[in-house]
Amino acid sequence: MQKHANAGWLFYRAYYRDIDFTKTMKDERNRHAFEAASLALTKVRLSTPYEDPLESLMPGLAAFEATTLYPGLLIGSGYQHETGREGEVKLGFFFDHTLGLPIIPGSSVKGGIRSAFGFPDLIRHLLGKPDLTDKQVEELAMDIFEGKDSNAKYVSKEQTPDEPEYKSRPMSTHDAFMDGIILDQEGEEGILALDFLTPHKPTDGKYGQFKNPIPLNFLKVRAGVKFRFRFRVNDCQRLGVTAKDKLQLFEKIILSFGLGAKTAVGYGQLMNANREVHVEKTIRPAEGNPNGGTTSPTPGDKGNGKPETPGGLPNYTSAELRHIHKQGKHLIGEVRDNTGGQLKAVFMLEGKEAEAVIKYPASSSFPPGTRIKIKIADPGNPDRNVAPVFGFGGKV
């Protein structure tokens, strides 16, 4: 059996064991006790990779593995863990009761995946089934999340029933979402790390948002921790979606949107664990990298920080940009970065590389080096320093 300290017990029980509650909120001795308890949490690690017990108990279990990216993962932040004393970790955290390790509850995994079904175009794209209607995407959602089938007969996009009727299947045929468990961690550091929030309140006293903020300490799963996501999935024969299709869809959604709290500011992002990339060194550029590392070279990078000019990309003029915009056509560009729910692509403009930053939830589906079509939402105006606005037009 895997041996490791019980982080859940350390966080919710032992954390306050040496605290003198008769002292003031800013007592120096208590602050040092909190620092020692927090340090003990950051040293919790697996001595050997963990083996998934469900693998032998549930034949046919569908699973994939993903690794946390910088800055890490926040789960259970809504739980109470605070007495108001200086030096303590302020936000709660979610741990498995038996293992004492952080887990991502199956309900959170299910909810994160379900939220993506509010964007039918995205589901069609990720599944590779562009002919699915919005009602068929809804039917797939009922199949996956409710275990219900529709008796509606879809003929074409123009011939769809007003309100399909759904019938529940036996529980044994429902798709199931298990907890995401930790398998391993990179490097010699622990699974957990400390981080800080520095909130600014515009109504806070005389100086408002310009007042010096008080850093709030909280706990997170650090970057480089490998999770295993497990599912029991069934074919949806009516729509031609296999169990394998579902698993790949779930993986793409999780890698695109992330999981846990504060995903809007970068937490909860994951990447496929089979990619041979050191996660701490692929998120931030060398300049200002909080980990002191350097970025891995992008395709065409000769090591001097300036990517080599991509061969074969069409060269456009500023006048052509406006013409392409009016005609509703596309530019041809090449993806250089696909993290954070956006694509950073380059195209040739007046003989030089120009960058197009495109917001796209499924950005991780297009690895660096992929040729894509770039929409011109607004051609901009160089004379007035108005930059162009770009959108995603599809894969070349």
XYZ file of C-alpha atoms in Angstrom, residues 64 126-127 242-254:
16
model
C -7.334 9.219 -19.316
C -14.901 18.407 -30.604
C -16.855 15.315 -31.666
C -19.404 5.494 -29.411
C -18.066 5.123 -25.886
C -14.629 5.991 -27.268
C -16.051 9.169 -28.823
C -17.489 10.159 -25.456
C -14.199 9.606 -23.631
C -12.306 11.696 -26.186
C -14.977 14.402 -25.909
C -14.694 14.454 -22.105
C -10.911 14.741 -22.324
C -11.034 17.608 -24.818
C -13.574 19.526 -22.722
C -11.558 19.145 -19.511
